[in-house]
XYZ file of C-alpha atoms in Angstrom:
766
model
C 0.000 0.000 0.000
C 2.945 2.287 0.677
C 4.265 1.598 -2.788
C 0.879 2.307 -4.289
C 0.567 5.578 -2.455
C 4.005 6.655 -3.645
C 3.055 5.867 -7.209
C -0.170 7.825 -6.899
C 1.708 10.867 -5.741
C 4.262 10.714 -8.497
C 1.988 10.055 -11.501
C -0.761 12.288 -12.723
C -4.034 11.179 -14.298
C -2.756 11.913 -17.797
C 0.293 9.812 -17.275
C -1.791 6.971 -15.941
C -4.119 7.084 -18.942
C -1.337 7.234 -21.516
C 1.132 4.709 -20.019
C 1.136 1.028 -19.281
C 0.191 -0.007 -22.793
C -3.419 0.921 -22.122
C -3.456 -0.076 -18.442
C -3.823 2.445 -15.654
C -2.113 2.191 -12.298
C -5.375 1.301 -10.597
C -5.971 -1.567 -13.058
C -2.487 -2.887 -12.540
C -2.855 -2.782 -8.773
C -6.314 -4.291 -8.966
C -5.010 -7.189 -11.053
C -2.379 -7.953 -8.419
C 0.585 -6.283 -10.105
C 3.356 -4.243 -8.576
C 4.960 -0.962 -9.446
C 7.735 -2.787 -11.368
C 5.089 -4.320 -13.662
C 3.601 -0.926 -14.248
C 7.002 0.582 -15.064
C 7.689 -2.192 -17.654
C 4.318 -1.700 -19.272
C 4.861 2.013 -19.323
C 7.938 1.551 -21.533
C 5.935 -0.082 -24.328
C 4.207 1.832 -27.096
C 1.029 0.740 -28.739
C 3.074 -0.916 -31.552
C 4.833 -3.196 -29.101
C 8.372 -1.838 -29.774
C 10.867 -1.476 -26.924
C 11.915 2.122 -26.148
C 14.125 1.859 -23.128
C 15.505 -1.656 -23.145
C 16.676 -1.937 -26.794
C 16.842 -0.529 -30.293
C 14.182 -0.638 -32.903
C 14.235 -3.806 -35.006
C 16.236 -5.783 -32.440
C 13.562 -8.500 -32.315
C 13.469 -10.403 -35.643
C 9.746 -9.938 -36.445
C 8.384 -10.908 -39.868
C 7.551 -7.931 -42.017
C 4.545 -7.737 -44.240
C 4.855 -10.062 -47.281
C 8.143 -11.567 -46.119
C 6.723 -15.046 -45.478
C 4.986 -15.134 -48.876
C 8.209 -14.211 -50.699
C 10.145 -16.875 -48.798
C 7.625 -19.581 -49.748
C 7.756 -18.563 -53.413
C 11.536 -18.863 -53.384
C 11.204 -22.400 -52.097
C 9.146 -23.406 -55.146
C 6.287 -24.844 -53.146
C 3.816 -23.778 -55.822
C 5.455 -26.244 -58.267
C 4.542 -29.221 -56.158
C 1.215 -30.888 -56.847
C -1.587 -30.647 -54.375
C -1.654 -34.439 -54.056
C 1.878 -34.512 -52.730
C 1.089 -31.790 -50.259
C -1.999 -33.652 -49.138
C -0.135 -36.993 -48.828
C 2.764 -35.398 -47.074
C 0.548 -33.472 -44.716
C 2.082 -33.962 -41.317
C -0.393 -34.714 -38.519
C 2.074 -33.167 -36.135
C 1.177 -29.790 -37.624
C -2.361 -30.031 -36.232
C -0.965 -30.965 -32.881
C 1.303 -27.931 -33.012
C -1.707 -25.758 -33.807
C -3.600 -27.242 -30.903
C -0.646 -26.667 -28.652
C -0.333 -23.099 -29.881
C -4.056 -22.555 -29.250
C -3.807 -23.905 -25.733
C -0.673 -21.887 -25.139
C -2.357 -18.685 -26.376
C -5.424 -19.441 -24.241
C -3.204 -20.034 -21.297
C -1.337 -16.812 -22.003
C -4.590 -14.868 -22.028
C -5.610 -16.409 -18.747
C -2.285 -15.528 -17.242
C -2.547 -12.022 -18.672
C -5.992 -11.708 -17.199
C -4.485 -12.655 -13.903
C -2.095 -9.697 -14.300
C 1.244 -11.482 -15.088
C 2.386 -8.958 -17.732
C 5.999 -10.221 -17.910
C 4.866 -13.751 -18.873
C 2.795 -12.257 -21.706
C 5.904 -10.719 -23.261
C 7.823 -13.983 -22.978
C 4.947 -15.865 -24.608
C 5.044 -13.494 -27.557
C 8.718 -14.274 -28.103
C 8.076 -18.033 -27.829
C 5.311 -17.730 -30.380
C 7.611 -16.014 -32.863
C 10.287 -18.727 -32.474
C 7.705 -21.461 -33.043
C 6.588 -19.801 -36.249
C 10.166 -19.749 -37.517
C 10.720 -23.425 -36.625
C 7.442 -24.251 -38.325
C 8.588 -22.589 -41.536
C 11.966 -24.407 -41.529
C 10.204 -27.706 -40.876
C 7.886 -27.110 -43.808
C 10.880 -26.319 -45.994
C 12.636 -29.628 -45.141
C 9.394 -31.558 -45.768
C 9.060 -29.964 -49.168
C 12.646 -30.848 -50.145
C 12.201 -34.432 -48.984
C 9.011 -34.781 -50.980
C 10.597 -33.282 -54.068
C 13.538 -35.691 -53.831
C 11.660 -38.898 -53.188
C 8.774 -38.175 -55.474
C 6.432 -40.913 -54.284
C 9.326 -43.391 -53.730
C 10.556 -43.227 -57.351
C 14.295 -42.418 -57.947
C 15.163 -39.107 -59.516
C 17.624 -39.333 -62.442
C 17.934 -35.613 -63.043
C 21.529 -34.336 -63.218
C 22.371 -31.395 -60.974
C 25.739 -29.678 -61.306
C 27.545 -28.345 -58.284
C 30.123 -25.678 -57.726
C 32.089 -27.647 -55.131
C 33.705 -31.078 -55.183
C 31.643 -33.894 -53.763
C 34.738 -36.024 -53.104
C 37.651 -34.269 -51.486
C 41.186 -35.267 -52.630
C 43.441 -37.216 -50.304
C 43.410 -40.642 -48.678
C 42.743 -44.083 -50.150
C 39.631 -44.154 -52.261
C 38.775 -47.755 -51.249
C 38.784 -46.806 -47.556
C 35.568 -44.809 -48.073
C 32.559 -46.458 -46.495
C 30.505 -46.119 -49.714
C 32.833 -48.547 -51.558
C 31.983 -51.344 -49.109
C 28.309 -51.438 -50.159
C 28.115 -54.536 -52.316
C 25.461 -57.062 -53.287
C 25.192 -60.155 -55.480
C 21.441 -59.860 -55.974
C 20.097 -59.097 -59.433
C 19.123 -55.466 -60.018
C 16.554 -53.801 -62.235
C 18.299 -53.299 -65.563
C 16.402 -50.142 -66.476
C 17.233 -48.465 -63.184
C 20.881 -49.516 -63.461
C 21.147 -48.015 -66.955
C 19.618 -44.744 -65.821
C 21.853 -44.608 -62.773
C 24.889 -45.316 -64.920
C 24.074 -42.447 -67.293
C 23.624 -40.167 -64.300
C 26.865 -41.449 -62.709
C 28.804 -40.780 -65.918
C 27.585 -37.191 -66.017
C 28.333 -36.688 -62.348
C 31.827 -38.137 -62.739
C 32.654 -35.985 -65.765
C 31.412 -32.884 -63.977
C 33.478 -33.811 -60.885
C 36.650 -34.333 -62.943
C 36.162 -31.093 -64.888
C 35.555 -29.179 -61.681
C 38.777 -30.597 -60.231
C 40.710 -29.653 -63.381
C 39.383 -26.094 -63.330
C 40.400 -25.624 -59.731
C 43.854 -27.000 -60.490
C 44.270 -24.730 -63.512
C 43.242 -21.622 -61.587
C 45.527 -22.543 -58.725
C 48.569 -20.256 -58.704
C 50.812 -22.341 -56.448
C 54.366 -22.988 -57.586
C 53.953 -26.735 -57.083
C 50.884 -26.877 -59.321
C 52.550 -24.927 -62.117
C 55.609 -27.147 -61.960
C 53.452 -30.286 -62.119
C 51.608 -29.094 -65.225
C 54.905 -28.278 -66.908
C 56.561 -31.577 -66.058
C 53.619 -33.758 -67.119
C 53.516 -32.142 -70.558
C 57.146 -31.326 -71.402
C 59.348 -33.147 -68.874
C 61.652 -36.084 -69.375
C 60.344 -39.632 -69.220
C 61.417 -40.182 -65.616
C 59.990 -36.803 -64.540
C 56.701 -37.464 -66.268
C 56.398 -40.821 -64.531
C 57.135 -39.253 -61.163
C 54.641 -36.435 -61.736
C 51.909 -38.894 -62.737
C 52.545 -40.901 -59.588
C 52.187 -37.805 -57.397
C 49.005 -36.638 -59.121
C 47.357 -40.059 -58.957
C 48.296 -40.519 -55.318
C 46.852 -37.088 -54.447
C 43.441 -37.645 -56.048
C 42.998 -41.049 -57.730
C 39.278 -40.547 -58.408
C 39.872 -37.317 -60.323
C 43.004 -38.400 -62.238
C 41.910 -41.572 -63.979
C 43.215 -40.152 -67.263
C 46.803 -40.577 -66.043
C 46.109 -44.246 -65.339
C 45.030 -44.627 -68.942
C 48.160 -42.770 -70.079
C 50.401 -45.197 -68.201
C 48.677 -48.200 -69.764
C 49.165 -46.647 -73.199
C 52.859 -46.084 -72.467
C 53.236 -49.759 -71.577
C 51.474 -50.746 -74.803
C 53.422 -48.340 -77.006
C 55.821 -50.058 -79.398
C 59.307 -48.941 -80.236
C 60.908 -48.201 -76.881
C 61.548 -51.115 -74.531
C 63.000 -48.774 -71.924
C 59.805 -46.732 -71.863
C 57.687 -49.881 -71.603
C 59.718 -51.206 -68.666
C 59.635 -47.884 -66.797
C 55.909 -47.486 -67.272
C 55.406 -51.117 -66.233
C 57.285 -50.599 -62.970
C 55.436 -47.334 -62.292
C 51.986 -48.792 -62.872
C 52.790 -51.905 -60.839
C 53.802 -49.778 -57.858
C 50.650 -47.668 -58.159
C 48.424 -50.721 -58.272
C 49.957 -52.116 -55.104
C 50.142 -48.874 -53.133
C 47.134 -46.708 -54.074
C 44.742 -48.181 -56.622
C 43.877 -51.766 -55.662
C 42.397 -52.825 -52.287
C 44.190 -55.544 -50.337
C 41.392 -57.898 -49.349
C 38.873 -57.822 -52.198
C 38.475 -57.516 -55.940
C 37.150 -54.463 -57.725
C 33.380 -54.408 -58.212
C 31.512 -53.644 -61.380
C 28.809 -50.982 -61.489
C 26.021 -53.573 -61.426
C 27.300 -55.189 -58.217
C 25.878 -52.466 -55.973
C 22.522 -52.161 -54.140
C 20.631 -49.772 -56.457
C 17.303 -51.056 -55.176
C 18.202 -49.628 -51.759
C 20.124 -46.581 -52.937
C 17.483 -44.013 -51.972
C 16.985 -45.710 -48.644
C 20.651 -45.871 -47.643
C 21.121 -42.295 -48.825
C 18.317 -41.123 -46.462
C 17.006 -38.722 -49.078
C 20.313 -36.872 -49.284
C 21.161 -36.118 -52.908
C 24.841 -35.417 -52.151
C 25.299 -38.774 -50.440
C 23.637 -40.540 -53.346
C 25.768 -38.761 -55.945
C 28.967 -39.519 -54.047
C 28.082 -43.188 -54.154
C 27.400 -43.066 -57.874
C 30.709 -41.317 -58.593
C 32.737 -43.822 -56.560
C 30.959 -46.819 -58.052
C 31.447 -45.527 -61.578
C 35.140 -44.820 -60.906
C 35.637 -48.328 -59.527
C 34.232 -49.919 -62.665
C 36.390 -47.749 -64.919
C 39.464 -48.643 -62.883
C 38.606 -52.332 -63.203
C 38.451 -51.941 -66.979
C 41.856 -50.249 -67.041
C 43.385 -53.023 -64.936
C 41.935 -55.645 -67.294
C 43.473 -53.757 -70.214
C 46.789 -53.691 -68.377
C 46.673 -57.483 -67.969
C 46.153 -57.860 -71.729
C 49.229 -55.724 -72.328
C 51.144 -57.929 -69.874
C 50.172 -60.985 -71.903
C 51.660 -59.337 -74.972
C 54.898 -58.629 -73.116
C 55.207 -62.262 -72.027
C 55.521 -63.201 -75.718
C 58.241 -60.655 -76.412
C 61.381 -61.745 -78.224
C 63.712 -60.461 -75.485
C 64.266 -62.649 -72.432
C 64.666 -59.577 -70.213
C 61.205 -58.299 -71.139
C 59.662 -61.709 -70.489
C 61.403 -61.976 -67.133
C 60.241 -58.491 -66.133
C 56.648 -59.207 -67.037
C 56.753 -62.480 -65.074
C 58.068 -60.646 -62.019
C 55.220 -58.126 -62.254
C 52.651 -60.921 -62.583
C 54.104 -62.693 -59.560
C 54.111 -59.565 -57.363
C 50.511 -58.681 -58.185
C 49.416 -62.280 -57.577
C 51.147 -62.306 -54.199
C 49.798 -58.954 -52.993
C 46.448 -58.248 -54.693
C 43.466 -60.467 -55.577
C 42.458 -58.492 -58.680
C 42.576 -60.464 -61.966
C 44.276 -63.348 -60.165
C 42.791 -66.019 -62.413
C 44.037 -64.397 -65.613
C 47.441 -63.660 -64.119
C 47.789 -67.244 -62.896
C 47.018 -68.571 -66.371
C 49.706 -66.294 -67.834
C 52.279 -67.480 -65.323
C 51.469 -71.175 -65.776
C 51.565 -70.868 -69.561
C 55.196 -69.778 -69.408
C 56.117 -73.274 -68.214
C 55.924 -74.153 -71.892
C 58.127 -71.303 -73.083
C 60.689 -72.376 -75.734
C 63.502 -70.720 -73.777
C 64.419 -72.818 -70.767
C 65.393 -69.776 -68.675
C 61.882 -68.396 -68.869
C 60.309 -71.792 -68.137
C 62.477 -72.382 -65.080
C 61.795 -68.857 -63.844
C 58.053 -69.424 -64.162
C 58.374 -72.655 -62.165
C 60.372 -70.861 -59.478
C 57.862 -67.998 -59.240
C 54.978 -70.452 -58.893
C 56.822 -72.161 -56.059
C 57.383 -68.813 -54.327
C 53.693 -68.002 -54.779
C 52.680 -71.196 -52.987
C 55.148 -70.512 -50.194
C 53.431 -67.189 -49.523
C 49.859 -68.387 -50.155
C 49.632 -72.136 -49.342
C 45.853 -72.064 -49.763
C 46.308 -71.633 -53.518
C 47.781 -75.128 -53.959
C 44.624 -76.675 -55.356
C 43.990 -73.807 -57.772
C 47.566 -73.778 -59.053
C 47.732 -77.568 -59.424
C 44.488 -77.655 -61.385
C 45.786 -74.994 -63.743
C 49.046 -76.900 -64.276
C 47.044 -80.066 -64.886
C 45.064 -78.270 -67.604
C 48.368 -77.302 -69.190
C 49.611 -80.894 -69.145
C 46.493 -82.274 -70.847
C 46.353 -79.758 -73.676
C 46.429 -81.448 -77.065
C 49.081 -79.153 -78.562
C 51.456 -79.170 -75.602
C 55.054 -80.250 -76.073
C 57.040 -82.764 -74.064
C 59.286 -80.032 -72.720
C 56.334 -78.143 -71.269
C 55.008 -81.376 -69.765
C 58.388 -82.042 -68.205
C 58.557 -78.591 -66.586
C 54.975 -78.928 -65.382
C 55.654 -82.312 -63.774
C 58.887 -81.006 -62.242
C 56.898 -78.216 -60.610
C 54.252 -80.620 -59.314
C 56.736 -83.109 -57.873
C 58.224 -80.347 -55.689
C 54.888 -79.784 -53.969
C 54.933 -80.033 -50.192
C 51.931 -81.784 -48.637
C 50.308 -82.171 -45.269
C 48.027 -84.951 -44.043
C 45.007 -82.660 -44.471
C 45.674 -82.498 -48.227
C 45.055 -86.138 -49.084
C 42.630 -85.268 -51.887
C 45.262 -83.185 -53.659
C 47.841 -85.964 -53.254
C 45.388 -88.499 -54.717
C 44.734 -86.259 -57.692
C 48.435 -85.780 -58.413
C 49.172 -89.507 -58.144
C 46.420 -90.143 -60.689
C 48.076 -87.648 -63.035
C 51.496 -89.238 -62.506
C 50.259 -92.759 -63.262
C 48.473 -91.519 -66.365
C 51.699 -90.107 -67.784
C 53.598 -93.158 -66.549
C 51.413 -95.451 -68.637
C 51.891 -93.133 -71.612
C 55.670 -93.343 -71.249
C 55.593 -97.132 -71.055
C 53.351 -97.268 -74.113
C 55.812 -95.111 -76.048
C 58.671 -97.286 -74.727
C 60.268 -94.177 -73.249
C 61.581 -96.014 -70.226
C 64.812 -94.325 -69.253
C 63.870 -90.654 -69.725
C 63.855 -87.496 -67.631
C 60.095 -87.294 -67.539
C 59.846 -90.831 -66.129
C 62.247 -89.942 -63.326
C 60.222 -86.802 -62.603
C 57.044 -88.887 -62.412
C 58.615 -91.342 -59.993
C 59.825 -88.491 -57.802
C 56.335 -87.060 -57.690
C 54.740 -90.383 -56.753
C 57.301 -90.983 -54.007
C 56.610 -87.575 -52.514
C 52.818 -87.700 -52.721
C 52.197 -91.341 -51.785
C 52.712 -91.048 -47.979
C 49.984 -88.376 -47.825
C 47.511 -90.040 -50.186
C 44.620 -92.357 -49.462
C 44.603 -93.883 -52.896
C 43.293 -97.396 -53.276
C 45.770 -100.267 -53.382
C 44.287 -101.599 -56.623
C 45.437 -98.589 -58.633
C 48.973 -99.026 -57.338
C 49.051 -102.798 -57.747
C 48.258 -102.349 -61.405
C 51.609 -100.629 -61.830
C 53.752 -102.823 -59.544
C 54.393 -105.534 -62.107
C 55.357 -102.918 -64.689
C 57.732 -101.279 -62.206
C 59.458 -104.600 -61.471
C 59.900 -105.248 -65.174
C 61.485 -101.914 -66.047
C 63.642 -101.913 -62.895
C 66.319 -104.045 -64.533
C 66.648 -101.989 -67.728
C 66.873 -98.423 -66.370
C 69.932 -96.665 -65.001
C 70.910 -96.536 -61.364
C 69.168 -93.250 -60.467
C 65.855 -94.299 -61.993
C 66.144 -97.735 -60.425
C 66.580 -96.211 -56.968
C 63.391 -94.169 -57.423
C 61.484 -97.264 -58.533
C 62.731 -99.213 -55.524
C 61.707 -96.382 -53.200
C 58.201 -96.409 -54.633
C 57.959 -100.183 -54.368
C 59.099 -100.112 -50.753
C 56.610 -97.384 -49.813
C 53.718 -99.257 -51.389
C 54.632 -102.607 -49.862
C 55.566 -101.256 -46.457
C 52.264 -99.380 -46.180
C 50.462 -102.679 -46.840
C 52.884 -104.755 -44.703
C 53.612 -106.971 -47.709
C 57.298 -106.445 -48.505
C 57.986 -109.358 -50.834
C 61.057 -111.485 -51.519
C 60.967 -110.167 -55.040
C 61.675 -106.685 -53.755
C 64.602 -107.805 -51.563
C 66.108 -109.725 -54.463
C 65.877 -106.653 -56.698
C 67.475 -104.471 -54.022
C 70.198 -107.076 -53.418
C 71.014 -107.072 -57.125
C 71.049 -103.263 -57.289
C 74.008 -103.254 -54.874
C 76.175 -104.547 -57.716
C 75.041 -101.884 -60.186
C 78.089 -100.205 -61.803
C 76.333 -96.842 -61.677
C 76.531 -96.785 -57.888
C 79.944 -95.114 -57.841
C 78.931 -92.239 -60.161
C 75.217 -91.974 -59.388
C 73.671 -88.872 -57.878
C 71.258 -90.854 -55.689
C 73.781 -92.407 -53.297
C 72.247 -90.773 -50.248
C 68.771 -91.892 -51.290
C 70.028 -95.418 -51.941
C 71.696 -95.759 -48.524
C 68.539 -94.410 -46.885
C 66.409 -96.959 -48.745
C 68.853 -99.722 -47.846
C 68.696 -98.803 -44.159
C 64.874 -98.754 -44.119
C 64.680 -102.107 -45.917
C 67.172 -103.820 -43.596
C 65.418 -102.355 -40.581
C 62.024 -103.641 -41.742
C 63.297 -107.116 -42.657
C 62.498 -109.823 -40.076
C 64.754 -112.523 -41.588
C 68.134 -112.088 -39.927
C 70.127 -114.169 -42.403
C 68.925 -111.970 -45.234
C 70.088 -108.880 -43.351
C 73.477 -110.546 -42.893
C 73.679 -111.076 -46.647
C 72.969 -107.373 -47.262
C 75.646 -106.324 -44.751
C 78.168 -108.695 -46.311
C 77.557 -107.506 -49.870
C 77.515 -103.828 -48.836
C 80.940 -104.127 -47.236
C 82.217 -105.924 -50.334
C 80.961 -103.106 -52.565
C 82.546 -100.401 -50.411
C 86.037 -101.752 -51.064
C 85.922 -100.175 -54.522
C 84.109 -96.942 -53.659
C 85.203 -93.464 -52.629
C 85.968 -92.701 -48.955
C 82.790 -90.631 -48.593
C 80.561 -93.551 -49.613
C 82.574 -95.973 -47.469
C 82.074 -93.784 -44.404
C 78.349 -93.575 -45.105
C 78.087 -97.355 -45.504
C 80.039 -97.995 -42.289
C 77.798 -95.622 -40.383
C 74.768 -97.523 -41.781
C 76.248 -100.874 -40.683
C 76.894 -99.465 -37.219
C 73.258 -98.391 -36.874
C 71.996 -101.768 -38.108
C 74.170 -103.540 -35.546
C 72.721 -101.318 -32.851
C 69.117 -102.049 -33.904
C 69.714 -105.794 -34.496
C 72.237 -107.093 -31.941
C 72.043 -110.590 -33.464
C 74.201 -109.399 -36.343
C 77.225 -108.968 -34.106
C 77.934 -112.675 -34.480
C 79.432 -111.755 -37.843
C 82.191 -109.900 -36.041
C 83.585 -113.204 -34.793
C 85.788 -115.196 -37.151
C 84.155 -118.402 -38.289
C 83.710 -120.503 -41.384
C 86.731 -120.499 -43.679
C 88.481 -117.940 -41.490
C 88.384 -120.159 -38.381
C 92.019 -120.865 -37.381
C 91.235 -123.585 -34.797
C 91.731 -127.235 -35.807
C 88.708 -129.467 -36.172
C 88.882 -133.279 -36.273
C 86.332 -135.431 -38.079
C 85.877 -139.223 -37.874
C 86.301 -141.113 -41.099
C 83.215 -143.042 -42.219
C 83.192 -146.807 -42.342
C 83.825 -148.589 -45.585
C 80.342 -150.070 -45.593
C 78.651 -146.765 -45.278
C 81.076 -144.883 -47.529
C 79.178 -145.510 -50.718
C 75.841 -144.702 -49.098
C 77.120 -141.414 -47.628
C 78.637 -140.433 -50.952
C 75.345 -141.011 -52.730
C 73.435 -139.001 -50.128
C 75.971 -136.179 -50.330
C 75.796 -136.095 -54.107
C 71.999 -136.047 -53.888
C 72.022 -133.144 -51.395
C 74.524 -131.196 -53.492
C 72.454 -131.641 -56.634
C 69.319 -130.517 -54.777
C 71.030 -127.474 -53.349
C 72.425 -126.547 -56.749
C 69.031 -126.867 -58.327
C 67.430 -124.787 -55.587
C 70.007 -122.010 -55.550
C 70.590 -121.791 -59.261
C 67.066 -120.721 -60.043
C 66.212 -117.073 -60.436
C 63.147 -117.287 -58.209
C 62.018 -119.406 -55.262
C 58.360 -119.909 -54.532
C 57.107 -118.725 -51.163
C 55.746 -122.135 -50.169
C 59.091 -123.880 -50.668
C 60.923 -121.659 -48.194
C 59.868 -123.769 -45.222
C 61.774 -126.850 -46.398
C 64.959 -125.113 -47.496
C 68.162 -124.971 -45.499
C 70.971 -122.527 -45.768
C 74.008 -123.854 -47.703
C 77.142 -124.727 -45.780
C 79.305 -122.226 -47.670
C 78.893 -118.574 -48.574
C 77.984 -117.939 -52.221
C 78.657 -114.251 -53.080
C 77.007 -114.496 -56.511
C 73.748 -116.007 -55.378
C 70.745 -114.015 -56.608
C 68.637 -114.612 -53.522
C 70.008 -113.074 -50.309
C 68.105 -115.538 -48.144
C 70.124 -118.532 -49.418
C 73.589 -117.174 -50.073
C 75.036 -118.693 -46.881
C 75.970 -115.449 -45.147
C 75.591 -117.220 -41.767
C 78.679 -119.311 -42.491
C 81.127 -116.449 -42.934
C 82.405 -113.374 -41.161
C 82.710 -109.762 -42.266
C 86.463 -109.898 -42.775
C 86.093 -106.804 -45.010
C 86.061 -104.666 -41.861
C 89.605 -105.828 -41.113
C 90.776 -104.564 -44.486
C 88.846 -101.296 -44.108
C 90.493 -100.682 -40.735
C 93.779 -100.438 -42.656
C 92.403 -97.940 -45.209
C 94.486 -94.921 -46.189
C 91.680 -92.537 -45.237
C 91.791 -91.926 -41.462
C 88.026 -91.597 -41.050
C 87.375 -94.890 -42.850
C 89.922 -96.659 -40.655
C 88.465 -95.109 -37.517
C 84.894 -96.121 -38.368
C 85.944 -99.692 -39.206
C 87.945 -100.086 -35.977
C 85.027 -98.764 -33.950
C 82.688 -101.400 -35.427
C 85.225 -104.178 -34.919
C 85.480 -103.238 -31.261
C 81.730 -103.674 -30.927
C 80.952 -99.981 -30.474
C 78.627 -97.678 -32.419
C 79.958 -94.935 -34.656
C 79.195 -91.546 -33.151
C 78.935 -88.962 -35.917
C 76.447 -86.100 -36.261
C 77.280 -84.858 -39.765
C 76.714 -86.167 -43.291
C 79.545 -88.529 -44.257
C 78.702 -88.352 -47.945
C 79.337 -84.600 -47.879
C 81.937 -84.178 -45.162
C 84.462 -86.698 -46.456
C 84.572 -85.731 -50.122
C 87.766 -84.624 -51.830
C 86.492 -81.081 -52.340
C 85.690 -80.697 -48.648
C 89.161 -82.030 -47.828
C 90.815 -79.466 -50.096
C 88.651 -76.654 -48.753
C 90.302 -77.102 -45.398
C 93.570 -75.992 -46.917
C 92.080 -73.196 -49.003
C 90.305 -71.515 -46.087
C 92.962 -72.306 -43.532
C 94.663 -69.312 -41.943
C 98.355 -69.121 -42.945
C 100.970 -69.518 -40.288
C 102.766 -66.408 -39.145
C 106.396 -66.710 -40.245
C 108.781 -64.873 -37.936
C 112.222 -64.297 -39.418
C 114.855 -63.990 -36.745
C 117.864 -61.702 -37.003
C 120.365 -64.538 -36.795
C 118.685 -66.339 -39.727
C 118.916 -63.271 -41.967
C 122.673 -63.624 -42.395
C 122.311 -67.281 -43.294
C 119.735 -66.483 -45.997
C 121.951 -63.791 -47.507
C 124.868 -66.244 -47.571
C 122.805 -68.845 -49.412
C 121.713 -66.277 -51.992
C 125.296 -65.199 -52.609
C 126.434 -68.793 -53.024
C 123.748 -69.500 -55.593
C 124.764 -66.472 -57.625
C 128.351 -67.668 -57.726
C 127.350 -71.122 -58.936
C 125.565 -69.737 -61.965
C 127.480 -70.207 -65.198
C 127.826 -67.310 -67.652
C 125.550 -67.386 -70.645
C 122.722 -69.314 -68.887
C 119.533 -67.477 -68.028
C 117.515 -68.538 -65.003
C 113.839 -67.747 -65.005
């Protein structure tokens, strides 16, 4: 009341009628207001503009006709009434209801006298109108873009780049959108036309910005690309492509044309190296192939773009660029195929290296590149063929999962009708070097089938002792332990292998024996026929000069270890020691080490170390037969001798007759069957002679065995005791330091003077 009285004294009736935006002091007080409310209302004019608290126009009110002009600029009048009706948002009615309730509430509050809340409500109302207009604008744009769910194929140029330069293009999330489902062909064609226009506009926009750029680096790049040397042009192209690969696809095409261009091999090689580096570093992704334009989800393009035209156009540009890049890479592979048929070996070798590097690092065009590399196994020049085989082996070392694919491609090469024997030989040599595991039994079975097929072809052509036959045997020996092939397929070839064993050279014979032993040992059916063939192979003249000595000793050790008949093992030991007497020291040491290991595994053989039989020095006394029984004993002896001669002279002894046979009383070194050569009745006197050998290692090994001990050696005797290794000790030996004493110097000078005096005049000494 005191405040009201003070106000009454200060304000006159005129002031009270004119102020307060139409409210008098009495009305304000009657409505429950205070003097501060009256002062705020007094600062407002009838137009609602602030006089004391701000400048005119501070509040962003809509002027007359401003909203109409804004709507016309948006182009709402171009949209059909149906779209507006379908797109009518029910939220708008709710907003109107809310605004109505808010205005009603504001009036009630104003009627209650809260004048400050009325001003705040006016401001809130203005902000809601602005948000309503912006919301309507976004709805209109969305409707115009979607157009009842149908895609819009209208091209719209832009003044700014949609894809910014820099970074790897395949790291963009849009490039990972891929599908294998069939797409609508009409939509794909329309999208492709639109994508081509968008891409051309994007590239032209990038070129214009580069041309108008006044940087020193840009000017230098344009100069070098057009008028620089070959090396500078290559370097400039690399930099430009690395900076913006999507916008510089023309330089990729230029590099492919430089590789294709005839006349300059140096230019072709430089461009080939440059393009290969670009493919591996910037253009090709590491873990996938390039996609074509059709292999993208166009049926969901509008949905994944969320109605954003820029996002959709970026996708179209990237997808179109990826397809064009794939076409350029395919063209590059065709050029590579041309280079692999070049007349120069250096060009062929370079192209093979490029093919190998791309195959190892990138999956793009791997099938075509693999065919090119496998085809060079049949190149007329052996250097190129061997290089192709080596590169294929390196490829499998880096990617072991490609074994099946590579082997199938090589198999196709081998079965071509116009393929030469040389190409078949190189293909089989590559296959027989394949390393297997027990999980790859199917691959081993397939390769053994291929080997036997070519084996039968060689036998049919009577090409028995050839390189390709040895390569086939090597392949079968390597693949058989990992295969699960049926025994019937192998048994079909066993008889043929036994027949050709006696007519081939030593190296081929060793491979045949290894295969026979593997097959029989896996079936636990090592036959007497095999042991007889191995026993005969010990006397092969090619043993001393053969390259398979290590393999032969290994096979001999396995066979003797697996044999359960001790007398047959004794025969092998006896003949082996006899053969070593005419061999080199390296082979002798290897054979003695083998004998030592056999003695350790089969202690019953040590009886041979004792002197018996014809070497027994002790006297033995026999009783003379009676005269009556003399004739009878002689007849029985002659009968036994004739029977033994008949039994041992034959080339083969039937399995059933072994039970009734007895070992002869004397050792027969030329017997063809080791089971009946009489090795039990002799000693290994050859060790005594070998203990006196000129080579110290041979003598040491022989003495160790004679003493009943095992030879302890961790190296490879066949390599460590060769003549070349012996001479290398002197070549790489450090020379002794010769120290000349002072007292010896006078003696040397005296000897030199004496020699000069002994020279006769007229004779020249050189």
